[in-house]
Amino acid sequence: MSIPHGKITAIIGPNGCGKSTVLKAVGRLLKPRGGMVYLNGNDIQNLSTREIAQKMAILPQSPQSPPGLTVGELVTYGRFPHQHGFGKLKPDDKKIIMWALEVTKLTEFENTAVDNLSGGQRQRVWIAMALAQQTELILLDEPTTYLDLAYQLEVLELLHGLNREQMCTIVMVLHDLNLAARFADHMIAIRDGDVICHGPPEQVMTENVLRTTFRIDAKIITEPHTGRPACISYDLIKENN
Amino acid sequence: MTGSRHSGNLTEQQEKNEEYKRKRELRNLTIIVICAVVLAAVVFVCANIGYIKFSIPDIFRIFTGGGTNRENLVVFEFRMPRIIVSILAGAALALSGCILQGVVRNDLADPGLLGINAGAGLLVILYVMFFGTQSFLSVFTLPFLALIGAGVATAAVYALAFKRGEGVAPMRLILTGVAIQAGIAALTTVLVVKLDDDQFDFVARWQAGSIWGSSWDYVIALLPWLLILVPYVMSKFRVLDVLNLGDSVAGSLGASVEKERRGLLAAAAGLAASAVAIGGNISFVGLIAPHLGRRLVGPRHLVLLPTCALLGAVLVSVADTIARVIVEPSEIPTGIVVAIVGAPYFLYLLMRNKH
């Protein structure tokens, strides 16, 4: 399995199937018991943690920021892998932080405490931190969990824009199939740690794949607005059929 | 790569943000300076307080080298070492608490969590049981033993909380710490019952936190620890910042989480153990100084660490002076004063946070 460069990849699968585990193994937060992860052809086990952090950023599910930390300070922490010793922020670092705040539309909140923001804004702060890390690859574990519908779209639109305009490669675990099919260029369906199917949404969002992955009977149509497949209704599989 | 397409000019909003940040940095610096000035004033005032009183001009004269032999003896041989020991112990405990709360991401963590007090206390009791309180060796052996006890207890907590492949998860560290602390405390109680009156009195004083190390020897015993550990801890301010975001984010940002945590825990243990060995059980400072510090300067460790150290120093030196004079000519243990002053304030903080 490989993750296409410069695209948005969505990992889908039922609870406990190993989506997050795959993401963590790719990000080297976990050491795979078998198998290898290559980044641009290099085995990531041979890279230092800092080198990896300069190449990819991983956002875990609902990260917590310490109370009182401001948006600007949290985004500044994204420069950690590029900083050494006691040195202050260089002009370049400052530029990157300002840019990250700008593209996530957080400039006006720079000096607001993260805990005073709404859920959607907070998720944008973490994405801004990942952007400040200046990596070509961003991994996100369920970036829309616990968010209202509008905030979910806000976050995904942001990621979509970052992918198209800044050429970030994005890999995310998503629970919502329709959002995954709408925003991803590439999808990976996982069940019990095995990849059931991967490819463009049209190949993955099929009744067959969803039946094996989620054990559901799904009705798939092509959504007229986006031209992407969407699941309009689903049922448990009847045992006797 | 995601090229920074930022133009050279700042927008109005960005100018405003920069201005705000400059102001806050200035404010933080002012707070640190104020803490330092308060500390200096405390040294000055504390040197003056005690059984023998001096007037303010006298104190100036003595500090500038014009004191009589008797005055010099009181100020430089009796009072100053004790003030300096309490400053060093307070700073060390506050730093230790600040590190711990950051590393385990729990505001209720204090140096006691690593079993430091319990381990040190146990060895002190064992020593007193076998060698009595009059042994002339105790001036030097006691802090040393306390240090060993603290070290062994911390190592035990770490080893038991360690899980292969995952390292030490903060929650497991806290639970293990609580368990070890309770276990050693139980053992201590069993031993205390067997002590005679003299021994019991000594141990009770130690456990209540009494700065009994009040000669230059103790300053010299405490100083090297701080000289080694404080620069190490300060150099890790950025690591502490990202560890505060949780293991996954810290790892994702390129921190070697387990390695850094082990180093920082060892430093925290070393700082607290050396302070507890000389000052007894005053680790409450390690709980409240970081809280105060965060309230004053926020959670960034570059400013938080020095602020905590200064606050801890002020707290313990003030508490020790109160302890020294409040029931003159006798004295009550410093740890008790710290708790009497600190506990209501701490409750106040908690009540305020509820709203």
XYZ file of C-alpha atoms in Angstrom:
596
model
C 0.000 0.000 0.000
C 1.320 3.442 -0.777
C 0.139 6.950 -0.102
C 0.011 9.161 -3.192
C 2.106 12.323 -3.066
C 0.292 15.653 -3.066
C -3.131 14.052 -2.577
C -5.655 13.730 0.211
C -5.943 10.169 1.467
C -8.752 9.094 3.783
C -8.572 5.939 5.879
C -11.962 4.444 6.712
C -13.008 1.377 8.676
C -15.093 0.252 11.635
C -14.160 0.992 15.257
C -11.101 -0.856 16.466
C -10.041 -1.981 13.004
C -6.607 -0.407 13.289
C -7.052 2.902 11.455
C -5.342 4.928 14.138
C -2.730 2.226 14.566
C -1.859 2.447 10.883
C -1.604 6.221 11.190
C 0.616 5.967 14.266
C 2.835 3.370 12.622
C 3.223 5.623 9.586
C 4.070 8.511 11.898
C 6.427 6.262 13.914
C 4.607 6.919 17.146
C 4.307 3.133 17.269
C 6.806 0.587 16.109
C 5.191 -1.897 13.715
C 5.496 -5.509 14.821
C 5.896 -6.538 11.193
C 6.288 -4.618 7.974
C 8.056 -1.427 7.120
C 7.162 2.161 6.509
C 9.062 4.044 3.831
C 9.103 7.781 3.432
C 10.341 8.840 -0.010
C 12.070 5.457 -0.185
C 13.764 5.626 3.253
C 12.830 3.240 6.041
C 11.519 5.556 8.770
C 13.056 3.404 11.506
C 16.436 4.639 10.277
C 15.532 8.310 10.624
C 15.864 10.298 13.828
C 12.720 11.522 15.532
C 13.662 15.066 14.654
C 14.233 14.216 10.983
C 10.817 12.608 10.838
C 9.241 15.619 12.520
C 10.695 17.793 9.785
C 9.054 15.600 7.155
C 5.693 14.786 8.649
C 3.331 16.141 11.254
C 0.844 13.942 13.083
C -2.190 15.229 14.916
C -3.707 12.713 17.321
C -7.405 12.519 18.019
C -8.655 15.443 20.157
C -5.304 16.767 21.415
C -5.334 18.832 24.624
C -3.510 22.092 25.069
C -2.323 23.198 28.519
C -4.647 25.791 30.075
C -3.750 29.386 29.364
C -1.576 28.685 26.330
C -2.331 31.143 23.524
C -2.953 30.284 19.886
C 0.274 31.964 18.834
C 2.304 30.080 21.450
C 0.882 26.714 20.440
C 1.567 27.398 16.771
C 5.110 28.444 17.722
C 5.642 24.967 19.218
C 5.304 23.719 15.630
C 8.775 25.137 15.013
C 10.216 22.779 17.660
C 11.843 20.327 15.210
C 13.620 23.216 13.508
C 14.936 24.934 16.615
C 18.162 24.307 18.483
C 19.378 25.230 21.936
C 18.382 28.458 23.584
C 18.050 30.444 20.355
C 15.172 32.827 19.960
C 12.779 32.621 17.035
C 14.461 33.597 13.798
C 12.717 35.985 11.380
C 12.029 32.993 9.137
C 10.319 31.129 11.983
C 8.201 34.184 12.714
C 7.197 34.462 9.062
C 6.179 30.829 8.953
C 4.124 31.195 12.141
C 2.346 34.252 10.776
C 1.692 32.445 7.539
C 0.286 29.409 9.373
C -2.030 31.668 11.353
C -3.080 33.450 8.198
C -4.043 30.407 6.138
C -5.996 28.963 9.057
C -7.705 32.376 9.523
C -6.500 32.639 13.101
C -4.485 35.837 12.932
C -7.021 37.758 14.999
C -6.924 35.046 17.677
C -3.130 34.917 18.002
C -3.166 36.120 21.599
C -6.330 34.306 22.684
C -6.038 31.294 24.972
C -6.688 28.073 23.053
C -9.149 26.881 25.701
C -11.367 29.915 25.030
C -11.975 28.968 21.392
C -14.757 26.895 19.863
C -14.114 23.271 18.899
C -13.712 24.084 15.223
C -11.308 26.935 15.873
C -9.328 24.785 18.244
C -8.893 22.100 15.606
C -7.713 24.835 13.222
C -5.092 25.879 15.796
C -3.672 22.361 15.866
C -3.647 22.273 12.082
C -1.833 25.625 12.126
C 0.737 24.092 14.485
C 1.231 21.208 12.051
C 1.603 23.744 9.221
C 4.234 25.664 11.174
C 6.161 22.405 11.266
C 6.521 22.860 7.477
C 6.263 19.228 6.553
C 5.286 17.792 3.209
C 3.047 15.239 4.887
C 0.334 15.852 7.488
C -1.381 12.936 9.220
C -4.603 13.561 11.110
C -6.506 11.162 13.321
C -10.216 11.968 13.065
C -9.848 15.726 12.785
C -13.638 16.184 12.769
C -14.576 14.122 15.827
C -16.754 15.961 18.358
C -17.332 18.820 15.942
C -20.678 20.134 14.698
C -21.524 19.665 11.034
C -20.507 23.180 10.035
C -17.194 22.913 11.919
C -16.503 19.550 10.287
C -16.866 21.139 6.872
C -14.799 24.133 7.945
C -11.901 21.884 8.977
C -12.111 19.707 5.872
C -12.388 22.724 3.552
C -9.276 24.104 5.211
C -7.392 20.844 4.661
C -8.642 20.696 1.080
C -7.415 24.239 0.465
C -4.032 23.456 2.017
C -3.715 20.427 -0.188
C -4.599 22.298 -3.384
C -2.769 25.540 -2.700
C 0.201 24.515 -0.572
C 0.645 21.030 -2.068
C 0.537 19.315 1.349
C 0.055 15.595 1.231
C -2.703 14.836 3.696
C -3.619 11.516 5.253
C -6.540 11.376 7.639
C -8.658 8.881 9.446
C -12.319 9.794 8.956
C -15.439 8.317 10.409
C -17.918 9.931 8.061
C -17.940 8.008 4.771
C -19.593 10.732 2.734
C -17.193 13.400 3.913
C -14.312 11.031 3.212
C -15.555 10.366 -0.323
C -16.180 14.052 -0.902
C -12.809 15.397 0.185
C -10.369 12.564 -0.472
C -8.614 11.780 -3.709
C -7.647 8.380 -2.447
C -9.326 6.101 0.071
C -8.157 3.124 2.076
C -10.699 0.777 3.666
C -9.421 -1.275 6.595
C -10.958 -4.107 8.534
C -9.245 -6.078 11.346
C -5.908 -4.599 10.385
C -6.161 -5.693 6.745
C -6.523 -3.357 3.814
C -9.769 -4.365 2.103
C -9.499 -1.968 -0.775
C -7.644 1.189 -1.752
C -7.999 3.563 -4.666
C -10.065 6.560 -5.755
C -13.384 7.051 -3.930
C -15.336 5.595 -6.869
C -13.545 2.266 -6.371
C -13.681 2.205 -2.577
C -17.157 3.579 -1.901
C -18.916 0.608 -3.465
C -21.609 -1.577 -2.026
C -19.233 -4.541 -2.105
C -16.363 -2.896 -0.277
C -18.639 -1.388 2.359
C -20.254 -4.773 2.880
C -16.909 -6.427 3.667
C -15.486 -3.473 5.595
C -18.424 -2.412 7.744
C -20.781 -5.400 7.443
C -23.500 -3.120 6.120
C -25.819 -3.103 3.154
C -25.252 0.351 1.668
C -26.990 2.225 -1.132
C -24.451 4.271 -3.065
C -25.313 7.050 -5.505
C -23.219 9.654 -7.255
C -23.810 12.940 -5.532
C -24.803 15.435 -8.267
C -23.038 18.472 -6.713
C -19.644 16.993 -6.081
C -19.702 14.116 -8.535
C -18.396 11.924 -5.730
C -20.027 8.716 -4.526
C -22.229 9.053 -1.452
C -23.955 6.549 0.747
C -27.633 7.483 1.052
C -28.805 4.737 3.348
C -27.552 1.578 4.917
C -28.793 -1.429 6.778
C -27.366 -4.254 8.760
C -26.797 -7.296 6.621
C -29.657 -9.741 7.086
C -28.156 -13.098 8.016
C -30.523 -15.196 5.911
C -30.191 -13.321 2.649
C 7.116 22.094 -0.020
C 4.487 24.375 1.337
C 6.242 27.591 0.449
C 5.749 30.477 2.770
C 4.014 33.013 0.602
C 4.092 35.679 3.189
C 4.637 39.199 1.958
C 7.086 41.399 3.812
C 4.500 43.815 5.158
C 2.417 43.147 8.219
C -1.280 43.739 8.278
C -2.806 45.967 10.914
C -3.959 42.937 12.890
C -0.468 41.414 12.827
C 1.054 44.689 14.000
C -1.417 44.691 16.850
C -0.556 41.076 17.736
C 3.162 41.831 17.737
C 2.601 44.835 19.952
C 0.537 42.744 22.354
C 3.204 40.042 22.496
C 5.937 42.581 23.162
C 3.891 43.983 26.026
C 3.318 40.564 27.501
C 6.981 39.670 27.294
C 7.800 42.887 29.079
C 5.177 42.077 31.701
C 6.651 38.605 32.271
C 10.120 40.036 32.590
C 8.823 42.589 35.092
C 7.237 39.820 37.154
C 10.529 37.914 37.251
C 12.412 41.058 38.251
C 9.853 41.810 40.967
C 10.208 38.253 42.326
C 13.977 38.695 42.398
C 13.687 42.029 44.193
C 11.268 40.544 46.708
C 13.719 37.716 47.287
C 16.545 40.184 47.908
C 14.320 42.110 50.316
C 13.422 38.866 52.078
C 17.104 38.055 52.586
C 17.633 41.485 54.012
C 14.633 41.403 56.310
C 15.163 37.813 57.434
C 18.733 38.546 58.353
C 17.340 41.168 60.668
C 14.667 39.074 62.319
C 15.409 36.872 65.253
C 16.284 36.806 68.920
C 18.919 39.504 68.551
C 17.509 42.574 66.787
C 19.397 45.036 64.653
C 18.298 48.406 63.357
C 18.212 48.960 59.610
C 21.390 51.085 59.533
C 23.096 48.346 61.588
C 22.152 45.738 59.034
C 23.538 47.895 56.231
C 26.729 48.319 58.190
C 27.049 44.594 58.835
C 26.381 43.671 55.196
C 28.940 46.148 53.979
C 31.596 44.614 56.239
C 31.516 46.953 59.217
C 30.024 44.638 61.827
C 31.542 43.649 65.120
C 32.601 40.042 65.671
C 29.440 39.306 67.560
C 27.206 40.842 64.912
C 29.041 39.049 62.134
C 28.668 35.782 63.974
C 24.915 36.191 64.291
C 24.313 37.369 60.742
C 26.871 35.441 58.726
C 27.270 32.252 60.728
C 23.777 31.721 62.121
C 21.240 33.497 59.976
C 22.683 33.718 56.463
C 23.424 29.998 55.988
C 19.928 29.182 57.094
C 18.381 31.772 54.779
C 20.467 30.548 51.874
C 19.660 26.916 52.574
C 15.954 27.739 52.635
C 16.250 29.733 49.395
C 18.080 26.922 47.644
C 15.741 24.246 48.988
C 12.671 26.293 48.028
C 13.941 26.929 44.511
C 14.887 23.279 44.049
C 11.499 21.994 45.227
C 9.581 24.516 43.130
C 11.565 23.617 40.022
C 11.094 19.947 40.731
C 7.328 20.413 41.029
C 7.223 22.510 37.877
C 9.051 19.817 35.910
C 6.869 17.047 37.306
C 3.592 18.802 36.615
C 4.734 19.380 33.057
C 6.046 15.883 32.465
C 3.052 14.007 33.874
C 0.591 16.661 32.627
C -1.152 16.783 35.958
C -1.436 19.891 38.084
C -1.691 17.888 41.275
C 1.701 16.256 40.893
C 4.367 17.226 43.409
C 7.800 15.843 44.244
C 6.190 13.499 46.781
C 4.718 11.673 43.832
C 8.064 10.156 42.977
C 8.312 8.684 46.450
C 11.029 11.194 47.296
C 9.747 12.224 50.722
C 8.648 8.740 51.637
C 11.935 7.140 50.593
C 14.032 9.785 52.308
C 11.863 9.589 55.428
C 12.185 5.822 55.665
C 15.962 5.908 55.589
C 16.055 8.730 58.119
C 13.978 6.617 60.496
C 16.092 3.531 59.936
C 19.189 5.564 60.633
C 17.777 7.084 63.814
C 16.649 3.641 64.978
C 20.078 2.113 64.607
C 22.380 4.989 65.462
C 20.280 7.254 67.662
C 19.960 11.018 67.417
C 23.205 11.915 69.136
C 25.599 10.333 66.678
C 28.092 12.976 65.604
C 28.064 11.567 62.085
C 24.484 12.570 61.480
C 25.257 16.086 60.257
C 26.645 14.678 57.077
C 25.261 11.197 56.878
C 21.622 12.121 57.266
C 21.254 14.226 54.106
C 23.254 11.623 52.258
C 21.022 8.811 53.484
C 17.903 10.811 52.700
C 19.244 11.277 49.212
C 19.801 7.554 48.768
C 16.326 6.769 50.082
C 14.776 9.276 47.706
C 16.788 7.944 44.784
C 15.859 4.330 45.424
C 12.165 5.181 45.816
C 12.151 7.199 42.576
C 13.923 4.437 40.692
C 11.354 1.957 42.019
C 8.446 4.162 40.919
C 9.946 4.572 37.466
C 10.771 0.877 37.051
C 7.303 -0.239 38.132
C 5.563 2.304 35.910
C 7.684 1.381 32.901
C 6.092 -0.762 30.247
C 8.064 -2.112 27.328
C 7.228 -0.429 24.046
C 5.171 2.327 25.651
C 7.547 3.795 28.175
C 6.082 5.476 31.210
C 2.560 6.723 30.603
C 1.891 9.736 32.869
C -1.207 8.195 34.448
C 0.609 4.969 35.293
C 3.469 6.960 36.772
C 1.061 8.855 39.021
C -0.719 5.715 40.206
C 2.540 3.867 40.824
C 3.856 6.894 42.697
C 0.794 7.001 44.920
C 1.046 3.258 45.601
C 4.750 3.363 46.472
C 4.232 6.401 48.662
C 1.432 4.644 50.547
C 3.482 1.468 50.905
C 6.523 3.237 52.298
C 4.333 5.365 54.573
C 2.820 2.198 56.033
C 6.250 0.735 56.630
C 7.336 4.010 58.218
C 4.403 3.942 60.625
C 5.310 0.444 61.702
C 8.862 1.578 62.445
C 7.855 4.800 64.197
C 5.978 2.801 66.806
C 9.249 1.182 67.846
C 11.109 4.470 68.431
C 11.863 5.890 71.890
C 10.815 9.449 72.810
C 13.989 11.206 71.667
C 14.084 9.378 68.383
C 10.394 9.954 67.811
C 10.746 13.659 68.422
C 13.582 13.901 65.940
C 11.749 11.961 63.241
C 8.524 13.896 63.745
C 10.421 17.157 63.300
C 12.070 15.919 60.154
C 8.788 14.775 58.709
C 7.079 18.067 59.438
C 9.808 19.756 57.443
C 12.297 21.574 59.547
C 15.314 23.305 58.041
C 17.847 21.893 60.412
C 20.727 22.207 58.065
C 21.767 25.698 59.038
C 25.490 25.976 58.578
C 27.596 26.726 55.523
C 28.322 23.009 55.241
C 24.752 22.445 54.148
C 24.884 25.281 51.662
C 27.937 23.631 50.164
C 26.180 20.267 50.161
C 23.144 21.663 48.357
C 24.773 24.034 45.889
C 26.489 21.568 43.514
C 23.177 19.810 42.821
C 21.588 23.046 41.815
C 24.587 24.163 39.799
C 24.397 20.984 37.728
C 20.659 20.417 37.535
C 19.298 23.938 37.091
C 21.177 24.653 33.833
C 20.177 21.217 32.523
C 16.514 21.837 33.324
C 16.565 25.351 31.896
C 18.088 24.085 28.664
C 15.121 21.736 28.327
C 12.466 24.447 28.471
C 11.306 23.738 24.935
C 11.109 19.997 25.549
C 8.986 20.661 28.638
C 6.721 22.863 26.536
C 6.030 20.165 23.982
C 5.798 17.331 26.553
C 2.961 19.391 27.987
C 1.011 18.762 24.774
C 0.884 15.016 25.381
C 3.063 12.133 24.252
C 1.699 11.836 20.713
C 2.015 15.494 19.833
C 5.421 15.738 21.499
C 6.571 12.698 19.527
C 5.148 14.134 16.347
C 7.081 17.337 16.947
C 10.290 15.336 17.123
C 10.937 15.077 20.863
C 12.352 11.719 21.998
C 9.571 11.497 24.551
C 10.768 8.638 26.749
C 14.408 9.668 26.807
C 13.591 13.263 27.659
C 11.057 12.233 30.275
C 13.570 9.959 31.998
C 16.166 12.727 32.066
C 13.725 15.300 33.380
C 12.288 12.952 36.011
C 15.799 12.187 37.215
C 16.543 15.910 37.422
C 13.299 16.554 39.295
C 14.119 13.731 41.695
C 17.650 15.017 42.238
C 16.471 18.558 42.930
C 13.716 17.529 45.318
C 15.777 14.862 47.065
C 18.667 17.203 47.791
C 16.232 19.789 49.150
C 14.254 17.286 51.206
C 17.444 15.759 52.568
C 18.360 19.082 54.133
C 15.010 20.753 54.642
C 12.857 17.786 55.554
C 9.355 17.313 54.263
C 8.484 20.693 52.757
C 7.524 19.401 49.350
C 4.203 21.262 49.448
C 6.172 24.121 47.895
C 6.647 21.916 44.866
C 2.890 21.763 44.466
C 1.951 25.385 44.960
C 4.863 27.351 43.485
C 4.189 26.081 39.932
C 0.501 26.937 40.329
C 1.352 30.455 41.397
C 3.896 30.723 38.615
C 1.489 29.641 35.907
C -1.044 32.132 37.161
C 1.535 34.895 36.930
C 3.357 34.148 33.681
C 1.435 31.410 31.859
C 2.508 27.913 30.849
C 5.649 28.580 28.761
C 8.609 27.066 30.584
C 11.174 29.613 29.446
C 9.589 32.123 31.835
C 7.749 29.675 34.080
C 10.879 27.858 35.338
C 12.735 30.915 36.659
C 9.510 32.349 38.070
C 8.804 29.112 39.940
C 12.334 28.939 41.297
C 12.108 32.486 42.635
C 8.635 31.944 44.101
C 9.747 28.740 45.802
C 12.760 30.515 47.242
C 10.626 33.380 48.572
C 8.002 31.023 49.999
C 10.413 28.813 51.902
C 12.655 31.593 53.163
C 9.652 33.590 54.427
C 8.053 30.497 55.925
C 11.326 29.543 57.606
C 11.731 32.980 59.132
C 8.169 32.873 60.447
C 8.849 29.398 61.780
C 11.983 30.659 63.474
C 10.430 33.596 65.301
C 6.735 32.931 65.797
C 7.142 30.929 68.987
C 10.484 32.367 70.059
C 12.809 31.162 71.465
C 11.551 27.752 70.338
C 10.605 27.179 66.688
C 8.029 25.286 64.648
C 8.937 23.277 61.554
C 9.055 25.262 58.299
C 6.986 22.679 56.462
C 4.100 23.388 58.776
C 4.275 27.126 58.126
C 4.400 26.501 54.386
C 1.320 24.327 54.685
C -0.534 26.775 56.924
C 0.118 29.626 54.498
C -0.100 27.576 51.334
C -3.106 25.354 51.883
C -5.761 28.097 52.181
C -4.331 29.856 49.153
C -4.406 26.611 47.218
C -8.028 26.028 48.149
C -8.805 29.574 47.073
C -7.259 28.870 43.660
C -9.339 25.743 43.273
C -12.538 27.529 44.279
C -11.827 30.309 41.817
C -11.261 27.868 38.986
C -14.690 26.380 39.528
C -16.423 29.473 38.184
